[in-house]
Coordinates of C-alpha atoms in Angstrom, one line a residue:
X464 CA 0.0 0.0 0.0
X465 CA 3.1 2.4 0.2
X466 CA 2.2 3.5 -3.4
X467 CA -1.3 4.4 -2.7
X468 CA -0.4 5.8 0.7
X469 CA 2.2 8.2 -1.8
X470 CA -0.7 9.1 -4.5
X471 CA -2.9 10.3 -1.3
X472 CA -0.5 12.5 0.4
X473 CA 0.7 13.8 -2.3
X474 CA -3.0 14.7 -3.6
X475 CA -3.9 15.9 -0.2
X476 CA -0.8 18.0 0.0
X477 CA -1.7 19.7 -3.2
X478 CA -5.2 20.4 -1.6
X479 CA -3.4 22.5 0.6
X480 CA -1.1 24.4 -1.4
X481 CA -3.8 25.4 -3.7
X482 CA -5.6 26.8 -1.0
X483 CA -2.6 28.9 -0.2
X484 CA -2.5 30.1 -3.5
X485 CA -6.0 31.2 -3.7
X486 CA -5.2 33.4 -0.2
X487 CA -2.9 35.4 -2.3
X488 CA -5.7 36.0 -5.2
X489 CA -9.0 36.5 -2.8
X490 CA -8.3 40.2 -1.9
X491 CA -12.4 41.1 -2.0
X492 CA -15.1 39.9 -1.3
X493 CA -16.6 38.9 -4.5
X494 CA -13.1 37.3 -5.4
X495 CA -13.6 35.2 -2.1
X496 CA -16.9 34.5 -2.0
X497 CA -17.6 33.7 -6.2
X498 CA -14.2 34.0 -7.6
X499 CA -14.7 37.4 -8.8
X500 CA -17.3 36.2 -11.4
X501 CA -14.7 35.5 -13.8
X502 CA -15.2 31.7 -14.2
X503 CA -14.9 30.8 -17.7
X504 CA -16.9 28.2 -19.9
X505 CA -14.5 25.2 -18.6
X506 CA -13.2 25.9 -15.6
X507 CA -16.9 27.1 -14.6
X508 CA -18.2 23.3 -16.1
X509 CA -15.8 21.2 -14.3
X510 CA -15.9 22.9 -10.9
X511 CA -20.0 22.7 -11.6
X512 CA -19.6 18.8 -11.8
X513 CA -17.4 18.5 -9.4
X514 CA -19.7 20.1 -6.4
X515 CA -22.5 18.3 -7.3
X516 CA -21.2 15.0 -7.7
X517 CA -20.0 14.7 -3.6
X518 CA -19.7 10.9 -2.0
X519 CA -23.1 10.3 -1.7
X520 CA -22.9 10.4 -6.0
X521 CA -20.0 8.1 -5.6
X522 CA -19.7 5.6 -3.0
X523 CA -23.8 5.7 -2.3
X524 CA -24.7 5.6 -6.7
X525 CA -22.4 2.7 -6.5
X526 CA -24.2 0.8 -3.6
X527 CA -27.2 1.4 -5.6
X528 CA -25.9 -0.1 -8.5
X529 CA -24.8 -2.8 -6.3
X530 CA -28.2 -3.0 -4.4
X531 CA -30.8 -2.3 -7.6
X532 CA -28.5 -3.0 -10.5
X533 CA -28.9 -0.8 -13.2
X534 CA -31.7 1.6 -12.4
X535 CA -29.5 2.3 -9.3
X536 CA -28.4 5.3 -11.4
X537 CA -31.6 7.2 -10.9
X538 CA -30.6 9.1 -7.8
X539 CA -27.2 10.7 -9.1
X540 CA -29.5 10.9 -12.7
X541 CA -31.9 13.5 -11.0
X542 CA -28.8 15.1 -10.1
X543 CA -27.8 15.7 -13.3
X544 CA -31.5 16.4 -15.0
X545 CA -31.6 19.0 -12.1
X546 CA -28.8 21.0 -13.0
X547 CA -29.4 20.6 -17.1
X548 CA -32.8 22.4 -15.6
X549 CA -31.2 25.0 -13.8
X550 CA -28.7 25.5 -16.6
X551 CA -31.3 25.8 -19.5
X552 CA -33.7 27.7 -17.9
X553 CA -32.2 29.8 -14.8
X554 CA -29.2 30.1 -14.3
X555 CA -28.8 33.0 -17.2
X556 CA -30.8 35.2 -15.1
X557 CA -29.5 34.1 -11.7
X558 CA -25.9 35.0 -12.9
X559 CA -27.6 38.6 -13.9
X560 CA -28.5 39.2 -10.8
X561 CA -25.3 39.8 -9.5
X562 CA -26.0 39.1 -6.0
X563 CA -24.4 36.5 -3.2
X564 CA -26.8 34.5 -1.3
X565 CA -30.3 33.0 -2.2
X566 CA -32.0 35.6 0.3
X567 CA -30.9 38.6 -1.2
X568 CA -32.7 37.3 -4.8
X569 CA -35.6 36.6 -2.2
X570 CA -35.3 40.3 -1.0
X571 CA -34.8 41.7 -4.7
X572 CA -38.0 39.9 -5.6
X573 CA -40.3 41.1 -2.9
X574 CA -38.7 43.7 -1.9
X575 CA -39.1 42.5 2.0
X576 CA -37.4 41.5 4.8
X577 CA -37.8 37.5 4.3
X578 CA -34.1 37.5 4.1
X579 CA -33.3 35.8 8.3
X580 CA -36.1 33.0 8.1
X581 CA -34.8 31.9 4.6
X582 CA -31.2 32.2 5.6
X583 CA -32.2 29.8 8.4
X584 CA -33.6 27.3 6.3
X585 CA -30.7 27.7 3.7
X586 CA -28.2 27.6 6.6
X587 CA -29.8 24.3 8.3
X588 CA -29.3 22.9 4.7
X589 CA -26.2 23.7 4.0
X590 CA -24.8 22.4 7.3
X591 CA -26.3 19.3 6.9
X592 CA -24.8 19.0 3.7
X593 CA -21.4 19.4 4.3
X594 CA -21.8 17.4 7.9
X595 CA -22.5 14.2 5.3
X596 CA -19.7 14.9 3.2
X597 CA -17.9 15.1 6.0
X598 CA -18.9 12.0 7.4
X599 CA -18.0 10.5 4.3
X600 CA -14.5 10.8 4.7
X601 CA -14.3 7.8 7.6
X602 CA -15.4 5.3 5.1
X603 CA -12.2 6.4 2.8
X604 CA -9.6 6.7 5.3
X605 CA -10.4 3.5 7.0
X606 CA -10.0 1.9 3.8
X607 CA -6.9 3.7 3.5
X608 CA -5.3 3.3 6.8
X609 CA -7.5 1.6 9.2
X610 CA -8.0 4.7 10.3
X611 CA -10.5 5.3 13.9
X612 CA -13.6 6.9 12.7
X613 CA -13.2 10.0 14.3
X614 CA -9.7 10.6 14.1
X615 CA -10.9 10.2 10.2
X616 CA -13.7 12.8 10.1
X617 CA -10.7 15.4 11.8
X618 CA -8.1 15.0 9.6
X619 CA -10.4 14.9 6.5
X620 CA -12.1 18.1 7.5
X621 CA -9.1 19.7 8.6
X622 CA -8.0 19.8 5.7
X623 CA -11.2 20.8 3.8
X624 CA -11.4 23.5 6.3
X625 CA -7.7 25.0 6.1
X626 CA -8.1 25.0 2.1
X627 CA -11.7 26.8 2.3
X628 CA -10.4 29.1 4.9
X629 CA -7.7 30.5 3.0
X630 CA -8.2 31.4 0.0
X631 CA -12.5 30.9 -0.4
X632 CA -14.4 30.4 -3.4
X633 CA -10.6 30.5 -5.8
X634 CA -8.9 27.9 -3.7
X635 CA -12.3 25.9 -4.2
X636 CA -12.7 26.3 -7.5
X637 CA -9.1 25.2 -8.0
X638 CA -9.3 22.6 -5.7
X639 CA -12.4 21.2 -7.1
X640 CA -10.9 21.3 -11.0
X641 CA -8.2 19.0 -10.2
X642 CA -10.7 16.7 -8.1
X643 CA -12.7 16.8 -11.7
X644 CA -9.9 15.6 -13.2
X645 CA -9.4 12.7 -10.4
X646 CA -12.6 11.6 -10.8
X647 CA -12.7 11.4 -14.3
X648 CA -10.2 9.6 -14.3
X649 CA -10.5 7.6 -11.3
X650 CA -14.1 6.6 -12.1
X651 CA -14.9 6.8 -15.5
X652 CA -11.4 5.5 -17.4
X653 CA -10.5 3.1 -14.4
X654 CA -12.7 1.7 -12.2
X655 CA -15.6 1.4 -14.5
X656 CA -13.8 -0.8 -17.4
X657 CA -11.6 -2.7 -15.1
X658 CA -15.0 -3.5 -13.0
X659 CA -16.5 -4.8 -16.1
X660 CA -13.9 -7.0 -17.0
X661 CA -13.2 -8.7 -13.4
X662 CA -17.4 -9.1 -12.9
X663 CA -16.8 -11.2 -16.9
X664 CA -18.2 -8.6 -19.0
X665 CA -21.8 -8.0 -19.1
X666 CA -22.8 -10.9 -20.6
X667 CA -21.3 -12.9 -17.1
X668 CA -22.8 -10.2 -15.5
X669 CA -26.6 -10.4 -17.4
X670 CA -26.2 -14.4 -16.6
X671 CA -25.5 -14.6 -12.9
X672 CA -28.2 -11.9 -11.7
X673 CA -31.7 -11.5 -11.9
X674 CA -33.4 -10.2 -14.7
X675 CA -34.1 -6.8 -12.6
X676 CA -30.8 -6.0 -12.3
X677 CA -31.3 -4.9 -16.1
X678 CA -34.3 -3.2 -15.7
X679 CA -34.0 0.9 -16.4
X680 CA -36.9 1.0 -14.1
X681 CA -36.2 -1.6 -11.2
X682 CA -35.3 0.5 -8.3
X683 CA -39.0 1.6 -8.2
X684 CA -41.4 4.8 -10.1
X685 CA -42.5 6.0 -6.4
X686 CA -38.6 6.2 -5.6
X687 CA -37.8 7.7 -9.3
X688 CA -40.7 10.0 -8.4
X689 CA -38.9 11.3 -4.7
X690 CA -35.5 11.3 -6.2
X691 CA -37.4 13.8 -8.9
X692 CA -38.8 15.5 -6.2
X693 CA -35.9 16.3 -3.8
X694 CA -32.7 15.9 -5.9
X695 CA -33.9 17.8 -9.4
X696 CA -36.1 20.3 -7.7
X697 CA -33.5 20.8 -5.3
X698 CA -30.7 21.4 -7.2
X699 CA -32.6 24.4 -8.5
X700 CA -32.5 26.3 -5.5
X701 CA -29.6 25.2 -3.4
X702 CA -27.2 28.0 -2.3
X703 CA -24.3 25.8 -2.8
X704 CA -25.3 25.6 -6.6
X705 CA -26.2 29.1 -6.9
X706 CA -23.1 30.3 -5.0
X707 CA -21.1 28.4 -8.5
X708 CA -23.8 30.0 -10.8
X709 CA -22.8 33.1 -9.7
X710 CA -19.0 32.5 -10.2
X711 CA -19.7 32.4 -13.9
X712 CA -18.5 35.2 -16.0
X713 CA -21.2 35.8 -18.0
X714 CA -25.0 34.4 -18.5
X715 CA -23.7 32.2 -21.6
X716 CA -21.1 30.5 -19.2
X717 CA -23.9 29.7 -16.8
X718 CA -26.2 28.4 -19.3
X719 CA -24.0 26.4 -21.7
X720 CA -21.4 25.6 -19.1
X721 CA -23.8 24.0 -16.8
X722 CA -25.4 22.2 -19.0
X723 CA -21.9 20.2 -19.9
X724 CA -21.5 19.7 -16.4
X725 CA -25.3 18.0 -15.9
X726 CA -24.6 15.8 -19.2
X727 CA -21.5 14.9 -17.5
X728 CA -23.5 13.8 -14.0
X729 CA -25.7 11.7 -16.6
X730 CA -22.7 9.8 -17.6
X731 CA -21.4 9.6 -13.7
X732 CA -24.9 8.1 -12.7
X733 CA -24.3 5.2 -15.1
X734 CA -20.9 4.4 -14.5
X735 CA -21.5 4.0 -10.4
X736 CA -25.0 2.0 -11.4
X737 CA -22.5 -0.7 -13.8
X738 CA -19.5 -0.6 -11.2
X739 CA -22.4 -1.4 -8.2
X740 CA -23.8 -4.4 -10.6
X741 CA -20.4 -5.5 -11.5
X742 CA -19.4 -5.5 -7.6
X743 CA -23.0 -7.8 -7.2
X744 CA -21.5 -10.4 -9.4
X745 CA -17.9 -10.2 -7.9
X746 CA -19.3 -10.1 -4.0
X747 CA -22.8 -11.5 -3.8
X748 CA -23.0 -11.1 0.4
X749 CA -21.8 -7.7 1.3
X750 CA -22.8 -7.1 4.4
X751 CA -23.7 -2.8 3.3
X752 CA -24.4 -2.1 -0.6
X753 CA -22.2 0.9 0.4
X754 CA -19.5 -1.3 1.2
X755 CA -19.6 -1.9 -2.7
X756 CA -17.4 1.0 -3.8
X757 CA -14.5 0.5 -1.2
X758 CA -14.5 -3.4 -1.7
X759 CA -13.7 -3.1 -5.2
X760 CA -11.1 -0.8 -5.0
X761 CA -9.7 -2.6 -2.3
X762 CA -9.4 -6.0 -3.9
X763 CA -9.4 -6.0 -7.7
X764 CA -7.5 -2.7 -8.6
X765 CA -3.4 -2.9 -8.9
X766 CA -1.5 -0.6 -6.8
X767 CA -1.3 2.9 -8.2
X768 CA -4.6 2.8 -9.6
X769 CA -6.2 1.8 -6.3
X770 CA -4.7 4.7 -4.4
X771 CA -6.0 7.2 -7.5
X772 CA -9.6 5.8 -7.4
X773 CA -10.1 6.2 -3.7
X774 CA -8.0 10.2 -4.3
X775 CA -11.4 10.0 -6.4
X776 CA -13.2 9.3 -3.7
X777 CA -12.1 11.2 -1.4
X778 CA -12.3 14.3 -4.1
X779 CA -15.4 13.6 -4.6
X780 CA -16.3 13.9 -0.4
X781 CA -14.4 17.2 -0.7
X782 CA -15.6 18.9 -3.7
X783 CA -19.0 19.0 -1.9
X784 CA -18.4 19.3 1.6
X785 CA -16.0 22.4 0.7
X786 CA -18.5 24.3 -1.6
X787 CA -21.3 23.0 0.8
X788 CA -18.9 24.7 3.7
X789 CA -18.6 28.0 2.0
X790 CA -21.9 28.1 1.3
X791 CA -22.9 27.4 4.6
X792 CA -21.0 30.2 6.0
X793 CA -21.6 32.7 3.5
X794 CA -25.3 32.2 4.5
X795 CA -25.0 32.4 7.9
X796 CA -22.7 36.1 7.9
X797 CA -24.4 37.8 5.1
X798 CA -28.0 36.7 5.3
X799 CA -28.5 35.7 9.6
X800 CA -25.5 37.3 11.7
X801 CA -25.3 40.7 9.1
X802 CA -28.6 41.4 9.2
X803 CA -28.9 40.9 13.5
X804 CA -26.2 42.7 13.4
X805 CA -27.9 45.4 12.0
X806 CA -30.6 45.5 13.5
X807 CA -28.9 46.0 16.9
X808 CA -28.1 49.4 15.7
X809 CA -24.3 49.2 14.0
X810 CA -23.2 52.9 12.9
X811 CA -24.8 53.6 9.6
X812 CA -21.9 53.4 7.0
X813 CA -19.3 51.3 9.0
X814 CA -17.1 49.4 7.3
X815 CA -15.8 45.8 7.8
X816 CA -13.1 44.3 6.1
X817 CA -15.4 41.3 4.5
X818 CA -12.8 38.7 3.7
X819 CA -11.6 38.5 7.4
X820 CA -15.0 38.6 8.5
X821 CA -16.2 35.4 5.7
X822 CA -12.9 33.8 6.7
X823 CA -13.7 33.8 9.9
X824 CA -17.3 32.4 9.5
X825 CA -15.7 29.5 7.6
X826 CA -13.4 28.1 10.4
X827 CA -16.1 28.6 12.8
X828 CA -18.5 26.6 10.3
X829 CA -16.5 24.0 9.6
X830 CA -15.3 23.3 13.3
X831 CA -18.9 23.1 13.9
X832 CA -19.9 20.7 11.0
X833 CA -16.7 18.2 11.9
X834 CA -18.1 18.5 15.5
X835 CA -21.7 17.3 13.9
X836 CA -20.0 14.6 11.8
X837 CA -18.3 13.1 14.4
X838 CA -21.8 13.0 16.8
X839 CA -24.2 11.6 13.9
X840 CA -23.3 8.7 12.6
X841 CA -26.3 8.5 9.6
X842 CA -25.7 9.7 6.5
X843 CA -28.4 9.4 4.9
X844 CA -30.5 10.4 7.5
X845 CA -28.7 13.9 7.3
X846 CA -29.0 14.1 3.7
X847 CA -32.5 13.4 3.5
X848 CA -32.8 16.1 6.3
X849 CA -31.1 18.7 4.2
X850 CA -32.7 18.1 0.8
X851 CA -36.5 17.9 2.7
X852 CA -35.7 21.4 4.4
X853 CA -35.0 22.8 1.1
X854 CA -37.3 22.0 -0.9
X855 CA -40.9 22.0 1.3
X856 CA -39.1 25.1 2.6
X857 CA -37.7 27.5 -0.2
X858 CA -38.6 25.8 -3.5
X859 CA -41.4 27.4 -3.7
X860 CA -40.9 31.4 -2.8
X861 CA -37.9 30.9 -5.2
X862 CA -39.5 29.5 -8.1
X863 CA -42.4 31.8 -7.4
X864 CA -40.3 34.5 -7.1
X865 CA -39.0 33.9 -11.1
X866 CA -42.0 33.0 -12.7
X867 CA -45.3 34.4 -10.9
X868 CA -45.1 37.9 -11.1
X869 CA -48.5 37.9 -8.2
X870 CA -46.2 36.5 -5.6
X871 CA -45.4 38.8 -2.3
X872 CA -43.7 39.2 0.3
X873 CA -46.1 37.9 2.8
X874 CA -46.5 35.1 0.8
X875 CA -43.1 33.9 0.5
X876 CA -42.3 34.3 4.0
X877 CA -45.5 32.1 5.1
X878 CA -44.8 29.4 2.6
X879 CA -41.2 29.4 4.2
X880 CA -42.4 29.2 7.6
X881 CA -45.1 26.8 6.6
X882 CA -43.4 24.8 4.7
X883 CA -40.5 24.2 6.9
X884 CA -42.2 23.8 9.9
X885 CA -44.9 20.9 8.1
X886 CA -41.5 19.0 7.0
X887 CA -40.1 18.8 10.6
X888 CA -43.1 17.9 12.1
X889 CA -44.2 14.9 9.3
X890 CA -40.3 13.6 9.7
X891 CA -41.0 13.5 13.6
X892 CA -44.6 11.8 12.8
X893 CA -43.5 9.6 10.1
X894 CA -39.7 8.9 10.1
X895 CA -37.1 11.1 8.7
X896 CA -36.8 8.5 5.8
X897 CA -40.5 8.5 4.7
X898 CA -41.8 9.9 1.8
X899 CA -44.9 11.9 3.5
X900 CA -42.7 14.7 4.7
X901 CA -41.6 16.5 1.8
X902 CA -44.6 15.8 -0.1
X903 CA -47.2 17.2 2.2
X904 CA -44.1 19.8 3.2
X905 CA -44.2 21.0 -0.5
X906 CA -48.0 21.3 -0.8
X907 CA -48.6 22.7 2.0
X908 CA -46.1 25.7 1.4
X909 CA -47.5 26.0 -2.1
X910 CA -50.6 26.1 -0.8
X911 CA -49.8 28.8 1.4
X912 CA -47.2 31.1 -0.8
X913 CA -51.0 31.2 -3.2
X914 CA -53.3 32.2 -0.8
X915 CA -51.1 34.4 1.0
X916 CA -50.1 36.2 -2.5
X917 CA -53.6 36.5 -3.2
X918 CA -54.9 37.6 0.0
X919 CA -52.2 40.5 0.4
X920 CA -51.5 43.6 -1.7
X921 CA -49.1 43.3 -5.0
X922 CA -45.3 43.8 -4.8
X923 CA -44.8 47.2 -5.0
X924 CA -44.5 48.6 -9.0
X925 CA -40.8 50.0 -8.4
X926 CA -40.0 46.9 -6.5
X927 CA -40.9 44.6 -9.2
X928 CA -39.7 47.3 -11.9
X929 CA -35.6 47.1 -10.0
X930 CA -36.3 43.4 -9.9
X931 CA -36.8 43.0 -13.7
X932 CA -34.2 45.7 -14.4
X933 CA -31.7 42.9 -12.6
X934 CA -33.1 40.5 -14.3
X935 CA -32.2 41.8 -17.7
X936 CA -28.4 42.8 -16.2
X937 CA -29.2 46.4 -16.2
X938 CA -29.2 47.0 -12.5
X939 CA -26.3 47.6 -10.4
X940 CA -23.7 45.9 -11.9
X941 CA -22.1 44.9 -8.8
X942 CA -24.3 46.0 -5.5
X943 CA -22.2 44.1 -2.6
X944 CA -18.7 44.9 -4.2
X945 CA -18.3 47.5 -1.5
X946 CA -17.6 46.7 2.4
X947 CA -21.7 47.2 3.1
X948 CA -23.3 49.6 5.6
X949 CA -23.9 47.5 8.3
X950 CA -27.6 48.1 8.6
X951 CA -28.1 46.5 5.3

């Protein structure tokens, strides 16, 4: 194992100097926070990919594939037909909008004070996010070294942290274009055709497992239907994805660049889905279906390759736990602690310096969400949290918010409270696992954003004239590029 011990320190020691490097580039706060909004077409596409394809894409699509055979592939699918969505149809005018956070488009839009509520609910997702990436990274290391669980979740953090911390959103994006190129490689030129092969090919494969195993549609259409529900709806509105949309560097970037990235994640859902079957043939009695992806690597790969595949895996844990991270934090400064801030009467026009102030959010962050890795142990469990607080929270006010022009403010902050607090209480009632939740989360904040709307006055004219101003990338050009008056 000395090799692959060499391949993954010297990967994770290039984590790190990277992140030093993008200190010495992120001088503002739009350079920290979205890389100055100079993300070209590729770099923009890869770095896309790479967020959204984190361990659960990886090691979980691949017990999938192992578990349901083929169809496994649905859940990382969604993935991917979520941010084609996003690409094609929003993210030209998100990237207009110039702004940081998903509650200052809220504000834009209604032209109220929404912006703490939401930034809770974005927060609580965002945390829960990165805590199961996080989590992610005892699996690798105890394959690795037989590494303790906790001591694995610290150092695999650590270092996420220390990257994220110094340099933000350039170290990240730099970071996360050489864990594209990993993974790529890793995954899709490695482990998948050398899978293949050991399992016999796929006619072995098609002979010694059921016929359901082949079936496009065998996992289930009620679990095709939730994976629709909370991965493809949620990757529309997720700060984490918005935070990249807004790294773009123009509208076309965003649109054209993210839609390479979600054909990409179609290809990625496959490849685990046939690695997970192959691993079925090759291991019939694993005692976890997530045990799939590390089993594999462990026993069938020659040395070299096996310590690049799991530098895959592990840049696919950090690729999302360090943009979920950032976002995280950026959340809870600019949208909760900023706006308490000001409301406990800072001087009107005092200045911060804004990088410190983000920094220092993110090591606070990510000490907390290694703290909550090392305390839960389910990772499911914390993603399903996450992705049912976002979407029968915030789905609808931000979907409203772009295409129903009737929507206000009242509206959108009582299908957020709704919403968010029908999820909770249906997880408590049902299981955090059920279906029921987010269903009846979702309606019920849909019903609610409508009858509130209706109910209450219309936005204000000027409010909704400055919002489609933005829209069309004729308002300010760049209205946070300043250190901001702390009542904002």
């Amino acid at each position: 194992m000395a090799v692959d011990y060499a391949v993954i320190v010297v990967y994770l020691a290039g984590m790190l100097a990277m992140g030093w490097w993008g200190m010495r580039r992120a001088k503002s706060k739009s350079e920290f926070l979205v890389a100055g909004r100079r993300l070209g077409p590729a770099m923009y596409s890869g770095t896309m990919a790479a967020i959204v394809l984190g361990g659960a894409s990886t090691i979980g699509g691949v017990g999938l594939g192992y578990q349901y055979g083929i169809s496994g592939a649905w859940m990382v699918f969604t993935i991917g037909l979520g941010l084609l969505a996003l690409s094609v149809f929003f993210s030209a005018r998100i990237a207009r909008l110039k702004v940081y956070t998903v509650s200052e488009m809220l504000d834009l839009r209604y032209g109220g004070r929404a912006g703490v509520i939401s930034g809770v609910v974005m927060w609580a997702y965002t945390l829960m996010l990165a805590v199961t990436s996080t989590i992610a990274y005892a699996t690798i290391f105890d394959v690795l070294f037989d590494m303790n669980r906790t001591l694995a979740i610290v150092l695999g953090g650590s270092i996420v942290v220390a990257y994220s911390t110094l340099g933000g959103m350039w170290s990240i994006t730099l970071t996360d274009m050489v864990q594209f190129v990993v993974k790529t490689i890793g995954v899709l030129l490695l482990l998948l055709p050398i899978a293949v092969v050991k399992a016999g090919g796929f006619s072995e494969m098609k002979a010694k497992l059921p016929t359901e195993y082949f079936d496009p549609l065998g996992i289930g259409g009620e679990t095709i239907f939730t994976y629709v529900l909370i991965y493809t709806f949620g990757m529309l509105i997720g700060q984490d994805i918005w935070q990249r949309v807004f790294t773009a560097r123009s509208d076309t970037t965003a649109k054209w660049g993210g839609t390479v990235a979600g054909t990409y994640c179609l290809v990625y859902a496959v490849a685990g889905a046939v690695i997970g079957t192959a691993a079925k043939v090759m291991y019939p009695t694993l005692p976890s279906a997530d045990a799939a992806f590390a089993t594999i690597v462990k026993d069938e790969l020659p040395v070299g390759v096996r310590g690049l595949v799991l530098a895959a895996a592990l840049a696919a844990v950090m690729s999302t736990s360090s943009g979920a991270l950032i976002a995280c934090a950026t959340v809870a400064n600019n949208d909760i602690w900023s706006r308490l801030r000001g409301g406990a009467g800072a001087k009107d026009g005092e200045e911060r310096d804004e990088v410190r102030g983000n920094r220092v959010f993110i090591l606070i962050m990510g000490i907390g969400v290694i703290c909550t890795a090392i305390a839960l142990n389910n990772v499911v469990e914390a993603l399903t949290v996450a992705y049912n607080l976002l979407v029968g929270g915030l789905l609808v006010p931000i979907l409203g918010g772009l295409l129903w022009k009737r929507g206000t403010a009242q509206g959108a902050l009582a299908s957020v409270v709704v919403g968010g607090v029908a999820v909770i209480g249906l997880m408590a009632t049902y299981g955090i696992l059920a279906n029921e939740p987010v269903y009846y989360g979702l309606f019920s904040s849909l019903a609610v954003y409508v009858i509130v709307s209706l109910a209450t006055p219309a936005t204000d004219a000027a409010v909704l004239a400055a919002w489609r101003e933005r829209l069309a990338g004729r308002g300010a050009a760049e209205p946070l590029s300043e250190p901001v008056p702390a009542h904002q």
